[in-house]
Short mmCIF file of C-alpha atoms in Angstrom, two decimals:
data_model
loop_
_atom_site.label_atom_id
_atom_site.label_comp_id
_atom_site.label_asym_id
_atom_site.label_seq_id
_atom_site.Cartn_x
_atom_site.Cartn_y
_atom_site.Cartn_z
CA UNK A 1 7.41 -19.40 8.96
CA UNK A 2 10.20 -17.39 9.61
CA UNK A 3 10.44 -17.41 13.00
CA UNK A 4 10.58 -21.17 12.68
CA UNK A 5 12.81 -21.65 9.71
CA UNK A 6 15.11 -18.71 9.96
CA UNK A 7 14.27 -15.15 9.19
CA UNK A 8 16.96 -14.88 6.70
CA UNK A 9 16.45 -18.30 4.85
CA UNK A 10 12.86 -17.00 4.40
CA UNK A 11 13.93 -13.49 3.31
CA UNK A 12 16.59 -15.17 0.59
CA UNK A 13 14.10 -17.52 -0.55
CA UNK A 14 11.17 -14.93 -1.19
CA UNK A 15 13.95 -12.89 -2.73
CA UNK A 16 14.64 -15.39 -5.55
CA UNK A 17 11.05 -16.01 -6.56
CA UNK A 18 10.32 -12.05 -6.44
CA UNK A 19 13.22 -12.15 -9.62
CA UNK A 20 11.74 -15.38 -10.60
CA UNK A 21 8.16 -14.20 -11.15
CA UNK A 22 8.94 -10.61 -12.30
CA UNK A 23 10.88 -12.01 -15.02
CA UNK A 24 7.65 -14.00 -15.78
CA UNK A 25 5.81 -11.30 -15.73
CA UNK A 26 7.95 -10.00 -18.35
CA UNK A 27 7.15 -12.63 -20.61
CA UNK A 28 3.71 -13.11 -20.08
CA UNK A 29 1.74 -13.46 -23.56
CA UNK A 30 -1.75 -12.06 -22.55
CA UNK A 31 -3.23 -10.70 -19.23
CA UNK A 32 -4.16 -13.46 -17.88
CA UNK A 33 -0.77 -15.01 -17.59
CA UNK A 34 0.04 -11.36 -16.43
CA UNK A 35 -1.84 -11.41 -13.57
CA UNK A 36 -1.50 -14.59 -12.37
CA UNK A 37 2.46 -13.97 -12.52
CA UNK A 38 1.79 -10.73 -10.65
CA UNK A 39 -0.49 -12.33 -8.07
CA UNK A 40 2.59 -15.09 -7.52
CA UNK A 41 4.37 -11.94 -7.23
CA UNK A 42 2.76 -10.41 -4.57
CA UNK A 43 3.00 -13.64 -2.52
CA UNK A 44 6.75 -13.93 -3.01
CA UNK A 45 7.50 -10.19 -1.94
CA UNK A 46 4.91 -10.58 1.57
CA UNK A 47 7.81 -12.75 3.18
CA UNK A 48 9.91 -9.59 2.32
CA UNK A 49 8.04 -7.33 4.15
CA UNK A 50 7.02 -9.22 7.62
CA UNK A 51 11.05 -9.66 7.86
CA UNK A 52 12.85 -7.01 7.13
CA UNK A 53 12.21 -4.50 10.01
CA UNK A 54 12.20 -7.59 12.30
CA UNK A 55 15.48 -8.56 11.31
CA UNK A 56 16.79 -4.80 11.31
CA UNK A 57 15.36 -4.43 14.90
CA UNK A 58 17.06 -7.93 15.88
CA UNK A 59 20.97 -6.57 14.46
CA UNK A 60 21.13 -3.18 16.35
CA UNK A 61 20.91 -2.81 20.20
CA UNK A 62 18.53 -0.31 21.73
CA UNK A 63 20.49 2.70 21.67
CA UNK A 64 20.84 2.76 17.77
CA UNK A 65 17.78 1.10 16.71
CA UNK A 66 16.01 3.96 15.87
CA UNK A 67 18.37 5.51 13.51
CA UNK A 68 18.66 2.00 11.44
CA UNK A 69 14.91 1.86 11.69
CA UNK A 70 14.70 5.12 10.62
CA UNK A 71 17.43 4.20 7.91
CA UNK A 72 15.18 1.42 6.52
CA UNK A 73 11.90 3.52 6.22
CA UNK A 74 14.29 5.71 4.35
CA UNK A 75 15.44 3.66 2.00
CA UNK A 76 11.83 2.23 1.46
CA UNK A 77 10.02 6.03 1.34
CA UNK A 78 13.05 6.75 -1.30
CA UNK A 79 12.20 3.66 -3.50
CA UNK A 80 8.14 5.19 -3.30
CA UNK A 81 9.96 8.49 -3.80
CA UNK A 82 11.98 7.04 -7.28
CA UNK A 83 9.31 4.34 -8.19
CA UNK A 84 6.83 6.00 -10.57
CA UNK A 85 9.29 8.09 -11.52
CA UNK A 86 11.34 5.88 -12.67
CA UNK A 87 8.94 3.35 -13.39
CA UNK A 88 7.33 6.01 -15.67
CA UNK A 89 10.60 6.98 -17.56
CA UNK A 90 11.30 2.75 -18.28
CA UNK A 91 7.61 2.42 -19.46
CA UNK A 92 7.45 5.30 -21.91
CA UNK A 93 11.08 4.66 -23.28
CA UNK A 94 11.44 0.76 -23.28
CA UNK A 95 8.11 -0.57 -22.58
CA UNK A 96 6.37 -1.92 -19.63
CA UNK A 97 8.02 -5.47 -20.21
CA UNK A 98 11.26 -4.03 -19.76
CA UNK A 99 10.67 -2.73 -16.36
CA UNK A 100 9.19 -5.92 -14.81
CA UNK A 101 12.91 -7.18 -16.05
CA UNK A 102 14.41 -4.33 -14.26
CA UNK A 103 12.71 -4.86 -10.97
CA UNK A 104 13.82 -8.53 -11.15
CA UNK A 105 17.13 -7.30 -11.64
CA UNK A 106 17.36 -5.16 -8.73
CA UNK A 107 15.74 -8.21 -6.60
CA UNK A 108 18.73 -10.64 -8.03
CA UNK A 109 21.11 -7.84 -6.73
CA UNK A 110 19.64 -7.68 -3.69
CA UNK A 111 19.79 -11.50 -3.05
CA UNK A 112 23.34 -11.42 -3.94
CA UNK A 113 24.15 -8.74 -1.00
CA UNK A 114 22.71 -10.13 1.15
CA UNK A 115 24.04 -13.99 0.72
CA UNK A 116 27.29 -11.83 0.47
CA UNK A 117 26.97 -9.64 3.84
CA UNK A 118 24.46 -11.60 5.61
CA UNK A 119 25.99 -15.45 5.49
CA UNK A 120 27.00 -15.28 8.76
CA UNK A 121 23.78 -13.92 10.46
CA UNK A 122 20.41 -15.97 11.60
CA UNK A 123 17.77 -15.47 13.63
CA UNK A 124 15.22 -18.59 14.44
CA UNK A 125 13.40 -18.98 17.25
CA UNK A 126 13.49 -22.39 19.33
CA UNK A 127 9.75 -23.19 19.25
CA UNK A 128 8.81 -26.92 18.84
CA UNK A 129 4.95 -26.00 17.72
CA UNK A 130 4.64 -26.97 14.24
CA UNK A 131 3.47 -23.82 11.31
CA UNK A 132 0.13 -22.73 11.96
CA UNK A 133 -1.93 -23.68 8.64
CA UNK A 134 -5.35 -23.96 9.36
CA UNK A 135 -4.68 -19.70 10.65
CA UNK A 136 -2.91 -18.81 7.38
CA UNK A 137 -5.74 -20.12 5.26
CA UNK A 138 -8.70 -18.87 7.29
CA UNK A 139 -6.40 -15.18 7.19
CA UNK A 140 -6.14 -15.50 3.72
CA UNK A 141 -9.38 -16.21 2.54
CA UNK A 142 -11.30 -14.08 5.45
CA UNK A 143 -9.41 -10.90 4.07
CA UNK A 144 -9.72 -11.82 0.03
CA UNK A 145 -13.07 -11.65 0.79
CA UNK A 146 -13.82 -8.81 2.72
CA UNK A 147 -11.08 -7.01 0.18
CA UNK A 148 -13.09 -8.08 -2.72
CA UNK A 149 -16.58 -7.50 -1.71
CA UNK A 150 -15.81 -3.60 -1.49
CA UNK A 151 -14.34 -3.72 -4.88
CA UNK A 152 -18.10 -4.81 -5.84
CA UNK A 153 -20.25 -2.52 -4.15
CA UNK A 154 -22.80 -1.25 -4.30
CA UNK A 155 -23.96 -4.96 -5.61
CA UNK A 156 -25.67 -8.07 -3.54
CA UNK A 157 -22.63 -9.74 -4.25
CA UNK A 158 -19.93 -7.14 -2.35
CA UNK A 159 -22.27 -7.08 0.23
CA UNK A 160 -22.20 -11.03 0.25
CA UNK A 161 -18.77 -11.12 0.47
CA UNK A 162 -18.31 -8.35 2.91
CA UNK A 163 -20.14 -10.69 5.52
CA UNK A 164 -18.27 -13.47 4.75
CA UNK A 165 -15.15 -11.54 5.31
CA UNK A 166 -16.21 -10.32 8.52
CA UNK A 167 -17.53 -14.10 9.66
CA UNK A 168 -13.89 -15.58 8.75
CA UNK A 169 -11.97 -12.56 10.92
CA UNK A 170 -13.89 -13.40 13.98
CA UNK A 171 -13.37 -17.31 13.00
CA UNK A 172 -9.43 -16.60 12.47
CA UNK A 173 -9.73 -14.96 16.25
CA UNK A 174 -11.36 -18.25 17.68
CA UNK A 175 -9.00 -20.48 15.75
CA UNK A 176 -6.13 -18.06 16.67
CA UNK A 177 -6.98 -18.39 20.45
CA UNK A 178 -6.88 -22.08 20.33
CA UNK A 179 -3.20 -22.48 18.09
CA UNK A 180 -0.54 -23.63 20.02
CA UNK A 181 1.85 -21.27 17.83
CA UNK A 182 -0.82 -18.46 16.18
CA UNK A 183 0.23 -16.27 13.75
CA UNK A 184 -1.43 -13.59 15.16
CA UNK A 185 -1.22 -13.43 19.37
CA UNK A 186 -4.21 -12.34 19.88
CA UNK A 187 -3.38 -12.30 24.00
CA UNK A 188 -0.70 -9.47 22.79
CA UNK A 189 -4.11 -7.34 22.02
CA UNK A 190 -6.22 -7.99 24.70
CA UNK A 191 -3.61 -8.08 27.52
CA UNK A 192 -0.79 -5.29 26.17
CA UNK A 193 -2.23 -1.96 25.93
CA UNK A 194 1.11 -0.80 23.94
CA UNK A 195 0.73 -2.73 21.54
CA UNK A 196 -2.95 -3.12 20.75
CA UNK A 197 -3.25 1.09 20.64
CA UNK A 198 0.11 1.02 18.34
CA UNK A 199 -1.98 -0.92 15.92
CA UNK A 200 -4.83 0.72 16.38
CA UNK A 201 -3.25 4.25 15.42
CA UNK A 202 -1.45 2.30 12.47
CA UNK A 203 -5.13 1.32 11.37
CA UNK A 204 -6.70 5.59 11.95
CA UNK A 205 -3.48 7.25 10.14
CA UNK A 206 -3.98 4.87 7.40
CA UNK A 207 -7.60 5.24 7.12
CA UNK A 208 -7.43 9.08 6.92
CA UNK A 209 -4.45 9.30 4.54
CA UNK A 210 -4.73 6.41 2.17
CA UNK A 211 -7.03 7.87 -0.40
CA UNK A 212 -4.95 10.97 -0.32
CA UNK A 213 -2.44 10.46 -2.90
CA UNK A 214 -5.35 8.86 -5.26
CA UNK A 215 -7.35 11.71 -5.24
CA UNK A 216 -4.68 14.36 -5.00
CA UNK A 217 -3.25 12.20 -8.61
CA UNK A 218 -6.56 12.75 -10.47
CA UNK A 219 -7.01 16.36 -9.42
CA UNK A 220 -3.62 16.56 -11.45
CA UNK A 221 -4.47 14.93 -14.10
CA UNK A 222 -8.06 15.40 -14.79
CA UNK A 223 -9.01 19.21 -13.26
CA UNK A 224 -5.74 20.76 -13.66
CA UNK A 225 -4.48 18.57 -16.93
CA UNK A 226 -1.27 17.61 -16.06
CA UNK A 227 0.96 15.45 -18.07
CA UNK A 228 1.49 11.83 -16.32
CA UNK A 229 5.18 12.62 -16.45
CA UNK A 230 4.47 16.03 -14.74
CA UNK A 231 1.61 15.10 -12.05
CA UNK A 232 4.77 12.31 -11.28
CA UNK A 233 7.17 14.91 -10.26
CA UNK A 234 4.85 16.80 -8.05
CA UNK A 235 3.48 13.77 -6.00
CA UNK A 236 6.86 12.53 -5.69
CA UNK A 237 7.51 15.29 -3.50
CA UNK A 238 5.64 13.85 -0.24
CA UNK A 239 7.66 10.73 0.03
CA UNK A 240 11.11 12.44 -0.94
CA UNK A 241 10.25 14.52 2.59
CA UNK A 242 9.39 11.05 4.34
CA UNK A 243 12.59 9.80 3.41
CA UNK A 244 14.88 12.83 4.45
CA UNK A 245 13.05 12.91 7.86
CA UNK A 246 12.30 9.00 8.45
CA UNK A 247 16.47 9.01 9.86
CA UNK A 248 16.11 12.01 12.17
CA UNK A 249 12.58 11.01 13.63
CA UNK A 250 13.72 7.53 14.67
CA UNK A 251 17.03 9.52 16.44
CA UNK A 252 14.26 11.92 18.16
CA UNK A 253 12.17 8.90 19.52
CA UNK A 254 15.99 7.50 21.21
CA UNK A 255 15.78 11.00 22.86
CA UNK A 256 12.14 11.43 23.36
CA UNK A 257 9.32 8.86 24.09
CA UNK A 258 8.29 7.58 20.66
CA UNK A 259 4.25 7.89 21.35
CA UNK A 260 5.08 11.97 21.20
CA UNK A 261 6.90 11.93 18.29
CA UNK A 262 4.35 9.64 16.66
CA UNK A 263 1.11 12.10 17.91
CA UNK A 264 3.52 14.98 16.02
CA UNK A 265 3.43 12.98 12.77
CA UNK A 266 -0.13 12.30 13.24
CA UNK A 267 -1.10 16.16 14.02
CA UNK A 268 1.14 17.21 10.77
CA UNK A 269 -1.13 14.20 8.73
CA UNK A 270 -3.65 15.73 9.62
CA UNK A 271 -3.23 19.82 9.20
CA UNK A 272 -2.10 18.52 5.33
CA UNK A 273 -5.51 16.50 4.82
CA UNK A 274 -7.58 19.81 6.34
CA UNK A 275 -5.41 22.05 3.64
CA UNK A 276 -6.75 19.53 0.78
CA UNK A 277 -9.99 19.73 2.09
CA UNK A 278 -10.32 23.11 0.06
CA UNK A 279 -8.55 22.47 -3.11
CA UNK A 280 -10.21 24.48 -6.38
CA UNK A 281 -9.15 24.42 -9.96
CA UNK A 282 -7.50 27.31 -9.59
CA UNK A 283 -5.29 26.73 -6.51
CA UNK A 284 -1.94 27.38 -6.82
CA UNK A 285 0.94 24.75 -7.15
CA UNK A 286 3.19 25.64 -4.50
CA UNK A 287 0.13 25.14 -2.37
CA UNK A 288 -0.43 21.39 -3.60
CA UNK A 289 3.48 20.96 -3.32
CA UNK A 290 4.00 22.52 -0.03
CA UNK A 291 0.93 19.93 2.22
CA UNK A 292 2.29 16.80 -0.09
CA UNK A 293 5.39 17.92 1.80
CA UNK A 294 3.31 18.40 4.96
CA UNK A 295 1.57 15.30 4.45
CA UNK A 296 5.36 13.81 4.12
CA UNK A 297 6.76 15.26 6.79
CA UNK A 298 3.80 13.91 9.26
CA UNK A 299 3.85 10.04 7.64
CA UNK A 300 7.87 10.31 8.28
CA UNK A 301 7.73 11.29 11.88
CA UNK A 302 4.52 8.94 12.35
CA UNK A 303 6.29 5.57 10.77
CA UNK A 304 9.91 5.55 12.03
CA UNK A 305 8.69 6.24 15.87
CA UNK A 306 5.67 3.64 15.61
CA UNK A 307 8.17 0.76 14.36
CA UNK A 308 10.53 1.84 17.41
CA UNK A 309 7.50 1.84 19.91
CA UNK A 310 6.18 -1.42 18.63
CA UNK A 311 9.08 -3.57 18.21
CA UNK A 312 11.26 -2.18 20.83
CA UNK A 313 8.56 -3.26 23.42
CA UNK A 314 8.20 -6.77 22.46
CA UNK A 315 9.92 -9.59 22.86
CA UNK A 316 12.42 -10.78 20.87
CA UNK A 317 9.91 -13.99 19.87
CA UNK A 318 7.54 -12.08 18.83
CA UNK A 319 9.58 -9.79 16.60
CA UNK A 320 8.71 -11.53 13.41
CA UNK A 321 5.01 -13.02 13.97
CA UNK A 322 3.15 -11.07 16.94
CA UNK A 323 0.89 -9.67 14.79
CA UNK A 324 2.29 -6.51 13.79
CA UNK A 325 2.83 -7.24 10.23
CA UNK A 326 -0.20 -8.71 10.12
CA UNK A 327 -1.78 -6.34 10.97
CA UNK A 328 0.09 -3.81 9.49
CA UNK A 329 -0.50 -4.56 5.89
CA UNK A 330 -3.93 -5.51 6.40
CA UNK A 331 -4.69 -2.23 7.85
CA UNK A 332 -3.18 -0.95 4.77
CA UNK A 333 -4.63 -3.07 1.76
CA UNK A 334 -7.84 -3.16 3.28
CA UNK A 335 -7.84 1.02 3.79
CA UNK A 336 -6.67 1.38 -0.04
CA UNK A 337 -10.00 -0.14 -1.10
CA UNK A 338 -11.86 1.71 1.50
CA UNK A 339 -10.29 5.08 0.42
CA UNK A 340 -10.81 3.78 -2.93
CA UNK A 341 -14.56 3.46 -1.99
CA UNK A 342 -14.52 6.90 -0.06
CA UNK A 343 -12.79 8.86 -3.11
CA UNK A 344 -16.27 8.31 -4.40
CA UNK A 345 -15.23 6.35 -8.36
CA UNK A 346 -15.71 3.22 -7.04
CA UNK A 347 -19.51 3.65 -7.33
CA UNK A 348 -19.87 5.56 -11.21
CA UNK A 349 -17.09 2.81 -11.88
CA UNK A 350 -19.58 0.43 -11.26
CA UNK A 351 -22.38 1.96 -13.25
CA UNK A 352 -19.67 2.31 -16.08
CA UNK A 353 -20.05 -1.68 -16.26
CA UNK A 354 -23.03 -1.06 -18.04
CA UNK A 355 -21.60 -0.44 -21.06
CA UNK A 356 -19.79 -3.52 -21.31
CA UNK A 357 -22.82 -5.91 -21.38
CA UNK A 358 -23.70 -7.74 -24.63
CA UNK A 359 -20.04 -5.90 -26.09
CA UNK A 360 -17.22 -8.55 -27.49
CA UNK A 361 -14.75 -5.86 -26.60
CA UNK A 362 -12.78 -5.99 -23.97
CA UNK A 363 -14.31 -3.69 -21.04
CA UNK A 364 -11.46 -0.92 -20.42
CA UNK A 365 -11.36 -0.31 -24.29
CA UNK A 366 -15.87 -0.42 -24.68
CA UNK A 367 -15.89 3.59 -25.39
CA UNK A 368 -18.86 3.79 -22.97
CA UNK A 369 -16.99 2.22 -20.32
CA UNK A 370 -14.02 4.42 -21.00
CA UNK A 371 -16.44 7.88 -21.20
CA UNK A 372 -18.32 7.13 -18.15
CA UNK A 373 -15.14 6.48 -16.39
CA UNK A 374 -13.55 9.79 -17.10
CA UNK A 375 -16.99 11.40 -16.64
CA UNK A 376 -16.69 10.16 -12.97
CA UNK A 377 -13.50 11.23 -12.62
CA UNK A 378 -14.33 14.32 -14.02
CA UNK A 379 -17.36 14.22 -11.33
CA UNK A 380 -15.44 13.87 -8.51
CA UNK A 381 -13.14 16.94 -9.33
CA UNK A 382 -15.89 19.09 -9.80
CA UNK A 383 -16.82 17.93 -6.14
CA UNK A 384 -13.06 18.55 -4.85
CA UNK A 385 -13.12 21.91 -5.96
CA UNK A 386 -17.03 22.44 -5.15
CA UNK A 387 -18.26 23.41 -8.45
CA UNK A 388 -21.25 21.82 -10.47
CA UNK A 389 -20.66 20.18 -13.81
CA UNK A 390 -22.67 18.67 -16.19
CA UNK A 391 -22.97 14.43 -15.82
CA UNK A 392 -21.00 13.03 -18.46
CA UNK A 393 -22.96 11.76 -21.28
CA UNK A 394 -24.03 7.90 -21.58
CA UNK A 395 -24.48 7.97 -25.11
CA UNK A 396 -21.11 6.91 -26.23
CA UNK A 397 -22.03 8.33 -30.17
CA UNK A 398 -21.26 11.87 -28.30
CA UNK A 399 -17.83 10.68 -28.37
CA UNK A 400 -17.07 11.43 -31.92
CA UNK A 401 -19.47 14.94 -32.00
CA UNK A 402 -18.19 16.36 -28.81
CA UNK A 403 -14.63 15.34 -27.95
CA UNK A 404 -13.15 16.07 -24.05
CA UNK A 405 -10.32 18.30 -23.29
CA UNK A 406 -7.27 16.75 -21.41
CA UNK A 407 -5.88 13.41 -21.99
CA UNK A 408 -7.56 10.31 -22.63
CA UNK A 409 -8.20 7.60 -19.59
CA UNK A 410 -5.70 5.38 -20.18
CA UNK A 411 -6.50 1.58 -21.43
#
């Protein structure tokens, strides 16, 4: 869509809804309104995200594209970096309405600059093939479902859906190699080798890292009893690093060949995951600290060079729809459910539902579901740091005749 109708129409015009909706959000009188808001949300901010870095890589020439690359994974490793801290400080202080209404704020900002600084740039492609539809929805509902049906194992029905996810991917392919204008090129990965390993390294570093800073958050909380304001501070520290080093890595891959600087990253990923590999309740903090940095340093010098590599071998057409966004933050929504699945709570999360049967209140407040929760959580730890603990109780009468240590789950 924004190749066709300009790439900066598109990126104003997701920018107003994004303030539209989050102010919604603010208002919303129950949860269902809540989510629904949020899931409008989530649709308005995707046009934001397949645009920017095409547009960035579009307004710089070759010899300084890596350092404004590198500049925008800054800027967006430093709002990951400020986020939950931040987001944290507004919640406890003002309320969690208040900082939907601040993150519509910042978007209204933001669409100001940039009708402001940007009214004299556009970038639209001369194609005559009309939007490809029938590819969006078969995308969209092939990857809902395949998303969805992990969220439900180990049940018939995630399984179901896990099928049907995988039946409309290789249906999007077929309808993708008959669209006159697809939405994802699939000749880009079957003919360019660049471009179809790029993605497929995108897809391994996010498979091996994305669970990371789940489980590395309830180790804080849960085995070492961290406050949430505390355990904030101390993740925080990974993308602060990514940020610092995003600039300098995309001026190393102008020097050097980016696929060099990008194995780097990738080695420094993975020497951080091996040093959480053997993480006890008694490990020291400066150890945790020091491989979130690790882990930092690697996703900074990973990101900034793959952008460079991937967009800075394509054609200018293909910028904004070849498939690299696509692909992109499917690799990454599907891999957070997958780590979620791998970190192991997915499954007692499940069992947990239990308790919610044949109950008239609502299922994160049931005290069964809430104790079995934690007890998996709890379960888990005792796994990261290999020590043996005691299943948590079922009965949820234990809760008022043995209470936990540590803070309660929150509802």
């Amino acid at each position: 869509m924004a190749d066709l109708r300009g790439r900066r129409l598109v990126y104003n015009v997701a920018l107003a809804f994004f303030a539209v909706f989050c102010g919604a959000s603010a208002a919303a009188p129950n949860g269902a309104v809540l989510i629904a808001t949020r899931v409008l949300q989530g649709a308005a901010a995707a046009p934001l995200l397949s645009t920017t870095v095409a547009m960035v890589t579009l307004a710089y020439p070759a010899e300084t594209r890596g350092r404004a690359l590198g500049f925008q994974a800054a800027g967006v490793y430093l709002g990951i970096t400020l986020g939950p801290v931040l987001g944290g400080i507004i919640t406890q202080n003002l309320g969690w309405r208040a900082l939907f209404l601040v993150t519509g704020g910042l978007g209204a900002v933001n669409l100001v600059l940039s009708l402001r600084k940007l009214r004299l740039l556009e970038w639209r492609e001369a194609k005559t093939a009309p939007f490809d539809v029938w590819g969006s929805v078969v995308w969209v509902c092939a990857l809902s479902a395949l998303i969805k049906g992990f969220s439900y194992l180990p049940g018939g029905i995630g399984y179901g859906l896990i099928v049907v996810g995988i039946a409309g991917l290789a249906g999007f392919i077929r309808v993708e190699t008959r669209a006159p204008d697809p939405i994802l090129n699939v000749d880009l990965l079957r003919r360019n080798r660049v471009f179809a390993s790029a993605n497929t390294a995108l897809l391994i570093n996010y498979a091996a890292t994305t669970a990371m800073s789940f489980l590395v958050s309830l180790y804080l909380l849960y085995n070492r009893h961290l406050g949430a304001q505390t355990a904030g501070f101390v993740l925080v520290t990974g993308p602060f690093v990514q940020a610092a080093v995003s600039p300098a890595a995309g001026r190393l891959a102008e020097r050097l060949e980016a696929r060099f600087v990008a194995a780097a990253g990738m080695a420094l990923c993975v020497a951080g995951l091996l040093a959480f590999a053997l993480l006890t309740e008694t490990t020291p903090y400066w150890y945790v600290i020091t491989f979130l940095c690790v882990l930092g340093l690697g996703f900074g010098f990973f990101s900034t060079p793959h952008h460079l590599h991937d967009h800075g071998k394509r054609r200018p057409a293909l910028r904004g729809c070849g498939g690299r966004h696509i692909l992109h933050h499917a690799c990454r929504r599907t891999e957070l459910q997958l780590g979620y699945r791998r970190s192991g709570v997915g499954r007692d999360r499940w069992a947990a539902r239990d308790w919610t049967r044949g109950s008239r209140q609502p299922p994160r407040e049931h005290p069964g579901y809430l104790h079995d929760l934690r007890g998996a959580v709890r379960r888990r730890g005792a796994r990261l740091s290999g020590r043996n603990r005691t299943p948590a109780c079922r009965d949820p009468r234990s809760l008022t005749s043995k209470p936990r240590p540590g803070r309660p789950f929150p509802t």
